[in-house]
Structures are given as structure tokens and as C-alpha cells.
Amino acid sequence: MTPMEQGLGKARVLVEALPYIQKFAGKTVVIKYGGHAMVDPVLKESVMLDILLLHSVGIRPVLVHGGGPEINAMLKKVGIESQFVQGLRVTDAQTMEIAQMVLLGKLNTEMVSLLNRFGGKSVGLSGKDAKLLRAVKKPMQMPNSLGKMEDVDLGLVGEIQSVTPDILNTLLGQGYIPVISPVASGDEGETFNVNADTAAGKIAEALKADKLLLLTDVRGILKNVTDPESLISTISRGEVAMLKEQGVLSGGMLPKVECAVSALDKGVGSVHILDGRLSHAILLELFTDGGIGTMFKSDD
């Protein structure tokens, strides 16, 4: 391919992206970032560059990150076995201390540093800052050996009760990119570990975001989980119940689907589930005609 042909290819990409850039300029996009894309340093740079490009064309990105694999690794290093109940990490005081160390001391600062190194203006936060996320101890019940429901103590796992987005609106208004760790405050000063997908959804709701992007380790919603080519590109709010009955929406995808439905009901424009393992997944979903993941949209 000649230099001229390469240049024309880049020009076509920019022309295809132009109407999307115009459409989303000034809009808020909340991105939940986790999974393999956080572990792979090349993919991490790809995600940070995507976010910086969004910011550079006038979009207001807000990044909410997880950190499960890194927390698991650190707990293993200090001899603590990770325990999960229905996908939620049982979090005692020592586990919470290590989770905060990994989320805030390592991952959050790494992402802020990358964004700033690439030319952005980024600020790291936790849900405890400026009363951003308030939570209570999450209740949980499971059937015992006799089939009766019993309470299960998850420790310092929180259920988000309120979001105060003032600090985010201030930072966004001044041109900063907020990067948020999913820990929350309790009424008595406790620190709670909260699900990153849920935190991103609640923050998107509070900001009335135009879009919520959930980066995962799968392509999106598949009609047949064994067939990666059976991707469902678009799901309306009204189709969710039917797809659950058919078993299409099940297992580990259910919390993300519930997050998507709640966000749509609270005024978020659309929710996208993307494969974060794909380089520049965010740009491909937002700025190309085809998109690459599954988009949940309201019925109207």
C-alpha cells in the first residue's frame, strides 16, 4: 500500500467518525473498565488513549474501574483465600484494607498517571471523596441444606444508596477526566466494597449520562454462548424479559443486564456491553457505523 493509499484510508476513517463526534460532543459517557483489559499493559494503554481521544473531541468521559484479578493476586500473596458468594467477594476488614490498597494505591494512580502522561487532565477519586457514593451493608440470603433461606454475612460489601455527583460535575466542567475506584462510605464512617458495574451504572444515572459503556471479557450478548458469531447488536428495553426467559441473558451477564436496565429506566441514553480485550473497543463502538458490542436502548 502506497503512502497516498494509507492516507486515504485514514481520511475515510475520520469522515466516518465525524457525524458521531458531532452527535456526542458535550455529552457525558461513563465507562466501566475491568477484566483482561486492565491486566494487559498494551490494552490498558489502548483504553486510556480511547478515553483521551473522547475527551479531546469534546466528549466528557468518566472512568469507573474494577480490579478483581489484582486484588485476588495480592490476597494470595499475603496468604488470604478469596471467597465469593453469588459473584460477590466476602470482605472482612483485612480484605477491605488490601482491596483499598490495590484499587486506590495502585490501579487508580496508574490510570491517572497514564492519562496525564498522554496529555490529558485526570483526577483520581474514590466513592468516599465528597460523599460521592453512600452505601449500606448489602443483605444476602441463600437456601440452607433444608431449603430454608438463611442470612449470609458478606462482611464489608456495600449496596449503594445514594450518589452525590457534585464533585464530578465540577471536575467535568473544568475539563478534567475523573477516574473512580468503587469503594463507598457508610453512615457510621465504614468503608464498603461495591460492585464496579453497579457503581458505574449509579454514577451514569446521577449524571444523566448519554452513554454507559461496560467493558467485559466477552463480545457482548450472544444468542448462543458457544457461537461467538451469534452476537446481538441491539436489545430494546422491552426485549429483556423475553431474552431472560429464553436463557439468552443468564449467569454472570445478569448483573450487567440489570445494571443496563436500571440505567435506561433512570434516563441514561444507551448502555453498551463491549469486549475490552479488543484494541480500541471504545472507539470502534462509538465512532463506526457497525459498532462491535451489544447496545441496550430504551423503547421510545
mmCIF file of C-alpha atoms in Angstrom:
data_model
loop_
_atom_site.group_PDB
_atom_site.id
_atom_site.type_symbol
_atom_site.label_atom_id
_atom_site.label_comp_id
_atom_site.label_asym_id
_atom_site.label_seq_id
_atom_site.Cartn_x
_atom_site.Cartn_y
_atom_site.Cartn_z
ATOM 1 C CA MET A 1 0.000 0.000 0.000
ATOM 2 C CA THR A 2 1.382 3.390 -1.022
ATOM 3 C CA PRO A 3 1.615 6.348 1.383
ATOM 4 C CA MET A 4 -1.215 8.005 -0.572
ATOM 5 C CA GLU A 5 -3.465 4.953 -0.148
ATOM 6 C CA GLN A 6 -2.658 4.795 3.565
ATOM 7 C CA GLY A 7 -3.525 8.477 3.896
ATOM 8 C CA LEU A 8 -6.827 8.000 2.074
ATOM 9 C CA GLY A 9 -7.699 5.093 4.397
ATOM 10 C CA LYS A 10 -7.138 7.293 7.442
ATOM 11 C CA ALA A 11 -9.192 10.078 5.872
ATOM 12 C CA ARG A 12 -12.129 7.710 5.297
ATOM 13 C CA VAL A 13 -11.996 6.640 8.948
ATOM 14 C CA LEU A 14 -12.131 10.267 10.073
ATOM 15 C CA VAL A 15 -15.032 11.039 7.734
ATOM 16 C CA GLU A 16 -16.977 8.017 9.051
ATOM 17 C CA ALA A 17 -16.336 9.145 12.630
ATOM 18 C CA LEU A 18 -17.308 12.802 12.035
ATOM 19 C CA PRO A 19 -21.115 12.540 12.457
ATOM 20 C CA TYR A 20 -20.653 10.551 15.671
ATOM 21 C CA ILE A 21 -18.169 13.085 17.035
ATOM 22 C CA GLN A 22 -20.636 15.872 16.248
ATOM 23 C CA LYS A 23 -23.509 13.935 17.834
ATOM 24 C CA PHE A 24 -21.707 13.155 21.104
ATOM 25 C CA ALA A 25 -19.776 16.416 21.579
ATOM 26 C CA GLY A 26 -20.586 17.850 25.014
ATOM 27 C CA LYS A 27 -22.251 14.605 26.161
ATOM 28 C CA THR A 28 -21.218 12.587 29.228
ATOM 29 C CA VAL A 29 -20.037 8.988 28.739
ATOM 30 C CA VAL A 30 -19.431 6.755 31.783
ATOM 31 C CA ILE A 31 -17.028 3.861 31.190
ATOM 32 C CA LYS A 32 -16.677 0.840 33.471
ATOM 33 C CA TYR A 33 -13.228 -0.632 32.955
ATOM 34 C CA GLY A 34 -12.147 -4.059 34.208
ATOM 35 C CA GLY A 35 -11.293 -7.605 33.234
ATOM 36 C CA HIS A 36 -8.437 -8.632 30.932
ATOM 37 C CA ALA A 37 -8.088 -5.112 29.503
ATOM 38 C CA MET A 38 -6.822 -3.976 32.925
ATOM 39 C CA VAL A 39 -4.216 -6.734 33.250
ATOM 40 C CA ASP A 40 -2.668 -6.421 29.779
ATOM 41 C CA PRO A 41 -0.452 -3.285 29.664
ATOM 42 C CA VAL A 42 -0.925 -2.873 25.892
ATOM 43 C CA LEU A 43 -4.709 -2.997 26.211
ATOM 44 C CA LYS A 44 -4.531 -0.628 29.187
ATOM 45 C CA GLU A 45 -2.766 1.968 27.052
ATOM 46 C CA SER A 46 -5.334 1.393 24.286
ATOM 47 C CA VAL A 47 -8.223 2.103 26.685
ATOM 48 C CA MET A 48 -6.545 5.220 28.085
ATOM 49 C CA LEU A 49 -5.882 6.552 24.573
ATOM 50 C CA ASP A 50 -9.516 5.939 23.602
ATOM 51 C CA ILE A 51 -10.682 7.880 26.658
ATOM 52 C CA LEU A 52 -8.275 10.702 25.913
ATOM 53 C CA LEU A 53 -9.482 10.897 22.305
ATOM 54 C CA LEU A 54 -13.106 11.133 23.502
ATOM 55 C CA HIS A 55 -12.093 13.987 25.772
ATOM 56 C CA SER A 56 -10.130 15.701 23.010
ATOM 57 C CA VAL A 57 -13.171 15.856 20.667
ATOM 58 C CA GLY A 58 -15.427 17.422 23.302
ATOM 59 C CA ILE A 59 -16.967 14.346 24.950
ATOM 60 C CA ARG A 60 -16.972 14.209 28.783
ATOM 61 C CA PRO A 61 -15.687 10.756 29.848
ATOM 62 C CA VAL A 62 -15.952 9.427 33.416
ATOM 63 C CA LEU A 63 -13.956 6.264 34.181
ATOM 64 C CA VAL A 64 -15.011 3.768 36.877
ATOM 65 C CA HIS A 65 -12.608 0.859 37.331
ATOM 66 C CA GLY A 66 -12.630 -2.533 38.969
ATOM 67 C CA GLY A 67 -9.645 -4.605 39.997
ATOM 68 C CA GLY A 68 -10.735 -8.130 40.901
ATOM 69 C CA PRO A 69 -7.770 -10.064 39.427
ATOM 70 C CA GLU A 70 -5.232 -7.739 41.051
ATOM 71 C CA ILE A 71 -6.993 -7.953 44.426
ATOM 72 C CA ASN A 72 -7.048 -11.758 44.154
ATOM 73 C CA ALA A 73 -3.323 -11.802 43.417
ATOM 74 C CA MET A 74 -2.476 -9.573 46.378
ATOM 75 C CA LEU A 75 -4.678 -11.566 48.769
ATOM 76 C CA LYS A 76 -2.981 -14.764 47.602
ATOM 77 C CA LYS A 77 0.429 -13.164 48.147
ATOM 78 C CA VAL A 78 -0.397 -12.435 51.812
ATOM 79 C CA GLY A 79 -1.998 -15.845 52.349
ATOM 80 C CA ILE A 80 -5.689 -14.889 52.313
ATOM 81 C CA GLU A 81 -8.047 -17.078 50.318
ATOM 82 C CA SER A 82 -10.625 -15.230 48.195
ATOM 83 C CA GLN A 83 -14.224 -16.233 48.921
ATOM 84 C CA PHE A 84 -17.211 -15.360 46.759
ATOM 85 C CA VAL A 85 -20.974 -15.665 47.223
ATOM 86 C CA GLN A 86 -23.040 -15.235 44.046
ATOM 87 C CA GLY A 87 -20.149 -13.403 42.450
ATOM 88 C CA LEU A 88 -19.620 -11.016 45.392
ATOM 89 C CA ARG A 89 -16.343 -11.008 47.305
ATOM 90 C CA VAL A 90 -16.743 -11.750 51.017
ATOM 91 C CA THR A 91 -14.917 -8.772 52.502
ATOM 92 C CA ASP A 92 -13.646 -8.749 56.078
ATOM 93 C CA ALA A 93 -11.665 -5.811 57.491
ATOM 94 C CA GLN A 94 -8.280 -7.148 56.319
ATOM 95 C CA THR A 95 -9.589 -7.903 52.834
ATOM 96 C CA MET A 96 -11.096 -4.409 52.637
ATOM 97 C CA GLU A 97 -7.761 -2.873 53.607
ATOM 98 C CA ILE A 98 -5.970 -4.791 50.843
ATOM 99 C CA ALA A 99 -8.712 -4.024 48.310
ATOM 100 C CA GLN A 100 -8.357 -0.299 49.031
ATOM 101 C CA MET A 101 -4.576 -0.541 48.733
ATOM 102 C CA VAL A 102 -4.861 -2.193 45.305
ATOM 103 C CA LEU A 103 -7.748 -0.072 43.973
ATOM 104 C CA LEU A 104 -6.609 3.320 45.216
ATOM 105 C CA GLY A 105 -2.893 2.958 45.827
ATOM 106 C CA LYS A 106 -2.033 1.044 42.673
ATOM 107 C CA LEU A 107 -4.672 0.873 39.928
ATOM 108 C CA ASN A 108 -6.242 4.298 40.251
ATOM 109 C CA THR A 109 -2.897 6.080 40.356
ATOM 110 C CA GLU A 110 -1.618 4.047 37.377
ATOM 111 C CA MET A 111 -4.580 5.099 35.220
ATOM 112 C CA VAL A 112 -4.392 8.742 36.265
ATOM 113 C CA SER A 113 -0.669 8.722 35.518
ATOM 114 C CA LEU A 114 -1.196 7.202 32.051
ATOM 115 C CA LEU A 115 -3.908 9.677 31.103
ATOM 116 C CA ASN A 116 -1.798 12.601 32.268
ATOM 117 C CA ARG A 117 1.319 11.267 30.534
ATOM 118 C CA PHE A 118 -0.613 11.060 27.250
ATOM 119 C CA GLY A 119 -1.597 14.716 27.579
ATOM 120 C CA GLY A 120 -4.885 14.548 29.478
ATOM 121 C CA LYS A 121 -6.041 16.207 32.707
ATOM 122 C CA SER A 122 -7.138 13.420 35.031
ATOM 123 C CA VAL A 123 -8.072 13.295 38.719
ATOM 124 C CA GLY A 124 -8.293 10.121 40.825
ATOM 125 C CA LEU A 125 -11.181 9.670 43.253
ATOM 126 C CA SER A 126 -12.833 7.014 45.357
ATOM 127 C CA GLY A 127 -16.527 6.821 46.089
ATOM 128 C CA LYS A 128 -15.689 8.134 49.570
ATOM 129 C CA ASP A 129 -14.500 11.503 48.260
ATOM 130 C CA ALA A 130 -17.009 14.350 48.588
ATOM 131 C CA LYS A 131 -19.688 11.815 49.626
ATOM 132 C CA LEU A 132 -19.804 10.582 46.036
ATOM 133 C CA LEU A 133 -21.072 7.082 46.918
ATOM 134 C CA ARG A 134 -23.002 6.263 50.092
ATOM 135 C CA ALA A 135 -23.776 2.633 50.888
ATOM 136 C CA VAL A 136 -25.201 0.286 53.499
ATOM 137 C CA LYS A 137 -24.178 -3.276 54.265
ATOM 138 C CA LYS A 138 -25.558 -5.456 51.498
ATOM 139 C CA PRO A 139 -28.088 -8.046 52.705
ATOM 140 C CA MET A 140 -27.836 -11.560 51.286
ATOM 141 C CA GLN A 141 -29.884 -14.718 51.760
ATOM 142 C CA MET A 142 -29.243 -18.219 50.461
ATOM 143 C CA PRO A 143 -31.040 -21.550 50.959
ATOM 144 C CA ASN A 144 -29.519 -23.898 53.560
ATOM 145 C CA SER A 145 -29.353 -27.701 53.343
ATOM 146 C CA LEU A 146 -33.046 -27.875 54.292
ATOM 147 C CA GLY A 147 -34.054 -25.414 51.614
ATOM 148 C CA LYS A 148 -34.829 -22.614 54.066
ATOM 149 C CA MET A 149 -33.482 -19.131 53.391
ATOM 150 C CA GLU A 150 -30.737 -18.020 55.752
ATOM 151 C CA ASP A 151 -28.848 -14.736 56.080
ATOM 152 C CA VAL A 152 -25.290 -14.744 54.706
ATOM 153 C CA ASP A 153 -22.755 -12.258 56.065
ATOM 154 C CA LEU A 154 -20.757 -10.741 53.194
ATOM 155 C CA GLY A 155 -18.781 -8.505 55.528
ATOM 156 C CA LEU A 156 -17.997 -5.038 54.185
ATOM 157 C CA VAL A 157 -19.813 -5.469 50.874
ATOM 158 C CA GLY A 158 -21.982 -2.434 50.235
ATOM 159 C CA GLU A 159 -25.234 -1.694 48.460
ATOM 160 C CA ILE A 160 -25.235 1.831 47.021
ATOM 161 C CA GLN A 161 -27.969 4.014 48.485
ATOM 162 C CA SER A 162 -27.139 7.410 47.016
ATOM 163 C CA VAL A 163 -24.818 9.222 44.637
ATOM 164 C CA THR A 164 -23.803 12.867 45.121
ATOM 165 C CA PRO A 165 -22.283 13.832 41.760
ATOM 166 C CA ASP A 166 -21.378 17.454 42.607
ATOM 167 C CA ILE A 167 -17.623 16.766 42.590
ATOM 168 C CA LEU A 168 -17.904 15.059 39.196
ATOM 169 C CA ASN A 169 -19.889 17.931 37.680
ATOM 170 C CA THR A 170 -17.280 20.365 38.984
ATOM 171 C CA LEU A 171 -14.373 18.371 37.563
ATOM 172 C CA LEU A 172 -16.105 17.766 34.213
ATOM 173 C CA GLY A 173 -16.975 21.448 33.961
ATOM 174 C CA GLN A 174 -13.294 22.333 34.403
ATOM 175 C CA GLY A 175 -12.137 19.884 31.741
ATOM 176 C CA TYR A 176 -10.868 17.060 33.958
ATOM 177 C CA ILE A 177 -11.322 13.295 33.456
ATOM 178 C CA PRO A 178 -12.483 11.691 36.730
ATOM 179 C CA VAL A 179 -11.142 8.186 37.495
ATOM 180 C CA ILE A 180 -13.160 6.492 40.257
ATOM 181 C CA SER A 181 -12.416 3.486 42.495
ATOM 182 C CA PRO A 182 -15.521 1.513 43.602
ATOM 183 C CA VAL A 183 -15.455 1.960 47.369
ATOM 184 C CA ALA A 184 -18.185 3.766 49.297
ATOM 185 C CA SER A 185 -18.798 5.334 52.703
ATOM 186 C CA GLY A 186 -21.316 4.178 55.289
ATOM 187 C CA ASP A 187 -23.305 6.353 57.688
ATOM 188 C CA GLU A 188 -21.010 5.365 60.568
ATOM 189 C CA GLY A 189 -17.799 6.015 58.665
ATOM 190 C CA GLU A 190 -17.402 2.441 57.404
ATOM 191 C CA THR A 191 -15.722 1.700 54.089
ATOM 192 C CA PHE A 192 -17.653 -0.621 51.781
ATOM 193 C CA ASN A 193 -16.529 -2.598 48.767
ATOM 194 C CA VAL A 194 -19.109 -2.059 45.987
ATOM 195 C CA ASN A 195 -19.553 -3.754 42.622
ATOM 196 C CA ALA A 196 -17.846 -1.699 39.891
ATOM 197 C CA ASP A 197 -20.582 -2.329 37.289
ATOM 198 C CA THR A 198 -23.223 -1.164 39.754
ATOM 199 C CA ALA A 199 -21.156 1.865 40.758
ATOM 200 C CA ALA A 200 -20.716 2.869 37.111
ATOM 201 C CA GLY A 201 -24.438 2.449 36.481
ATOM 202 C CA LYS A 202 -25.458 4.521 39.511
ATOM 203 C CA ILE A 203 -22.975 7.259 38.601
ATOM 204 C CA ALA A 204 -24.283 7.281 35.000
ATOM 205 C CA GLU A 205 -27.826 7.622 36.359
ATOM 206 C CA ALA A 206 -26.875 10.518 38.648
ATOM 207 C CA LEU A 207 -25.098 12.336 35.815
ATOM 208 C CA LYS A 208 -27.910 11.571 33.315
ATOM 209 C CA ALA A 209 -25.146 10.305 31.044
ATOM 210 C CA ASP A 210 -25.764 9.898 27.343
ATOM 211 C CA LYS A 211 -23.986 6.539 27.346
ATOM 212 C CA LEU A 212 -22.746 3.880 29.760
ATOM 213 C CA LEU A 213 -20.054 1.521 28.446
ATOM 214 C CA LEU A 214 -19.353 -1.739 30.294
ATOM 215 C CA LEU A 215 -16.058 -3.327 29.200
ATOM 216 C CA THR A 216 -16.057 -7.107 29.732
ATOM 217 C CA ASP A 217 -14.203 -10.232 28.625
ATOM 218 C CA VAL A 218 -16.867 -11.314 26.114
ATOM 219 C CA ARG A 219 -18.019 -9.848 22.784
ATOM 220 C CA GLY A 220 -21.389 -8.807 24.164
ATOM 221 C CA ILE A 221 -24.711 -10.683 24.408
ATOM 222 C CA LEU A 222 -24.665 -13.902 22.392
ATOM 223 C CA LYS A 223 -27.798 -15.806 21.292
ATOM 224 C CA ASN A 224 -25.705 -18.956 21.644
ATOM 225 C CA VAL A 225 -22.857 -18.762 24.152
ATOM 226 C CA THR A 226 -20.912 -21.387 22.208
ATOM 227 C CA ASP A 227 -21.102 -19.367 18.989
ATOM 228 C CA PRO A 228 -19.118 -16.110 19.092
ATOM 229 C CA GLU A 229 -20.722 -15.088 15.793
ATOM 230 C CA SER A 230 -24.227 -15.002 17.327
ATOM 231 C CA LEU A 231 -23.769 -11.500 18.747
ATOM 232 C CA ILE A 232 -26.949 -9.482 19.332
ATOM 233 C CA SER A 233 -26.076 -5.938 18.277
ATOM 234 C CA THR A 234 -29.105 -4.156 19.742
ATOM 235 C CA ILE A 235 -31.562 -5.027 22.526
ATOM 236 C CA SER A 236 -34.527 -2.814 23.400
ATOM 237 C CA ARG A 237 -35.690 -2.367 26.986
ATOM 238 C CA GLY A 238 -38.842 -4.355 26.190
ATOM 239 C CA GLU A 239 -36.929 -7.389 24.900
ATOM 240 C CA VAL A 240 -35.008 -8.016 28.120
ATOM 241 C CA ALA A 241 -37.662 -10.120 29.896
ATOM 242 C CA MET A 242 -38.164 -12.319 26.828
ATOM 243 C CA LEU A 243 -34.430 -12.915 26.413
ATOM 244 C CA LYS A 244 -34.190 -13.869 30.112
ATOM 245 C CA GLU A 245 -36.985 -16.416 29.673
ATOM 246 C CA GLN A 246 -35.172 -17.866 26.666
ATOM 247 C CA GLY A 247 -31.974 -18.222 28.724
ATOM 248 C CA VAL A 248 -30.049 -15.829 26.487
ATOM 249 C CA LEU A 249 -29.456 -13.473 29.426
ATOM 250 C CA SER A 250 -28.155 -15.590 32.277
ATOM 251 C CA GLY A 251 -25.244 -16.333 34.601
ATOM 252 C CA GLY A 252 -22.536 -13.737 35.034
ATOM 253 C CA MET A 253 -24.118 -11.464 32.427
ATOM 254 C CA LEU A 254 -27.265 -10.923 34.519
ATOM 255 C CA PRO A 255 -25.787 -8.272 36.861
ATOM 256 C CA LYS A 256 -24.630 -6.275 33.839
ATOM 257 C CA VAL A 257 -28.064 -6.607 32.230
ATOM 258 C CA GLU A 258 -29.759 -5.458 35.449
ATOM 259 C CA CYS A 259 -27.340 -2.530 35.584
ATOM 260 C CA ALA A 260 -28.236 -1.672 31.969
ATOM 261 C CA VAL A 261 -31.990 -1.830 32.612
ATOM 262 C CA SER A 262 -31.743 0.338 35.745
ATOM 263 C CA ALA A 263 -29.638 2.910 33.885
ATOM 264 C CA LEU A 264 -32.118 3.111 30.997
ATOM 265 C CA ASP A 265 -35.038 3.471 33.404
ATOM 266 C CA LYS A 266 -33.246 6.356 35.153
ATOM 267 C CA GLY A 267 -32.573 8.353 31.994
ATOM 268 C CA VAL A 268 -29.243 7.102 30.616
ATOM 269 C CA GLY A 269 -29.417 7.269 26.816
ATOM 270 C CA SER A 270 -27.997 3.838 26.000
ATOM 271 C CA VAL A 271 -25.844 1.117 27.566
ATOM 272 C CA HIS A 272 -23.160 -0.790 25.658
ATOM 273 C CA ILE A 273 -21.525 -4.087 26.652
ATOM 274 C CA LEU A 274 -18.158 -4.377 24.879
ATOM 275 C CA ASP A 275 -15.251 -6.775 24.653
ATOM 276 C CA GLY A 276 -12.453 -4.899 26.389
ATOM 277 C CA ARG A 277 -9.919 -7.405 25.048
ATOM 278 C CA LEU A 278 -10.264 -5.818 21.604
ATOM 279 C CA SER A 279 -7.876 -2.938 20.993
ATOM 280 C CA HIS A 280 -9.677 0.431 20.751
ATOM 281 C CA ALA A 281 -13.042 -1.183 21.504
ATOM 282 C CA ILE A 282 -14.484 2.123 22.766
ATOM 283 C CA LEU A 283 -13.723 3.996 19.543
ATOM 284 C CA LEU A 284 -14.991 1.154 17.366
ATOM 285 C CA GLU A 285 -18.302 1.081 19.235
ATOM 286 C CA LEU A 286 -18.907 4.822 19.353
ATOM 287 C CA PHE A 287 -17.389 6.109 16.128
ATOM 288 C CA THR A 288 -18.055 3.446 13.468
ATOM 289 C CA ASP A 289 -21.252 2.560 11.603
ATOM 290 C CA GLY A 290 -21.287 -1.095 12.648
ATOM 291 C CA GLY A 291 -20.190 -0.990 16.288
ATOM 292 C CA ILE A 292 -18.746 -4.106 17.898
ATOM 293 C CA GLY A 293 -20.754 -4.940 21.034
ATOM 294 C CA THR A 294 -24.336 -5.077 22.296
ATOM 295 C CA MET A 295 -26.291 -1.862 22.792
ATOM 296 C CA PHE A 296 -29.255 -1.678 25.169
ATOM 297 C CA LYS A 297 -31.638 1.130 24.298
ATOM 298 C CA SER A 298 -34.960 2.402 25.602
ATOM 299 C CA ASP A 299 -38.177 1.504 23.788
ATOM 300 C CA ASP A 300 -39.030 5.034 22.666
#
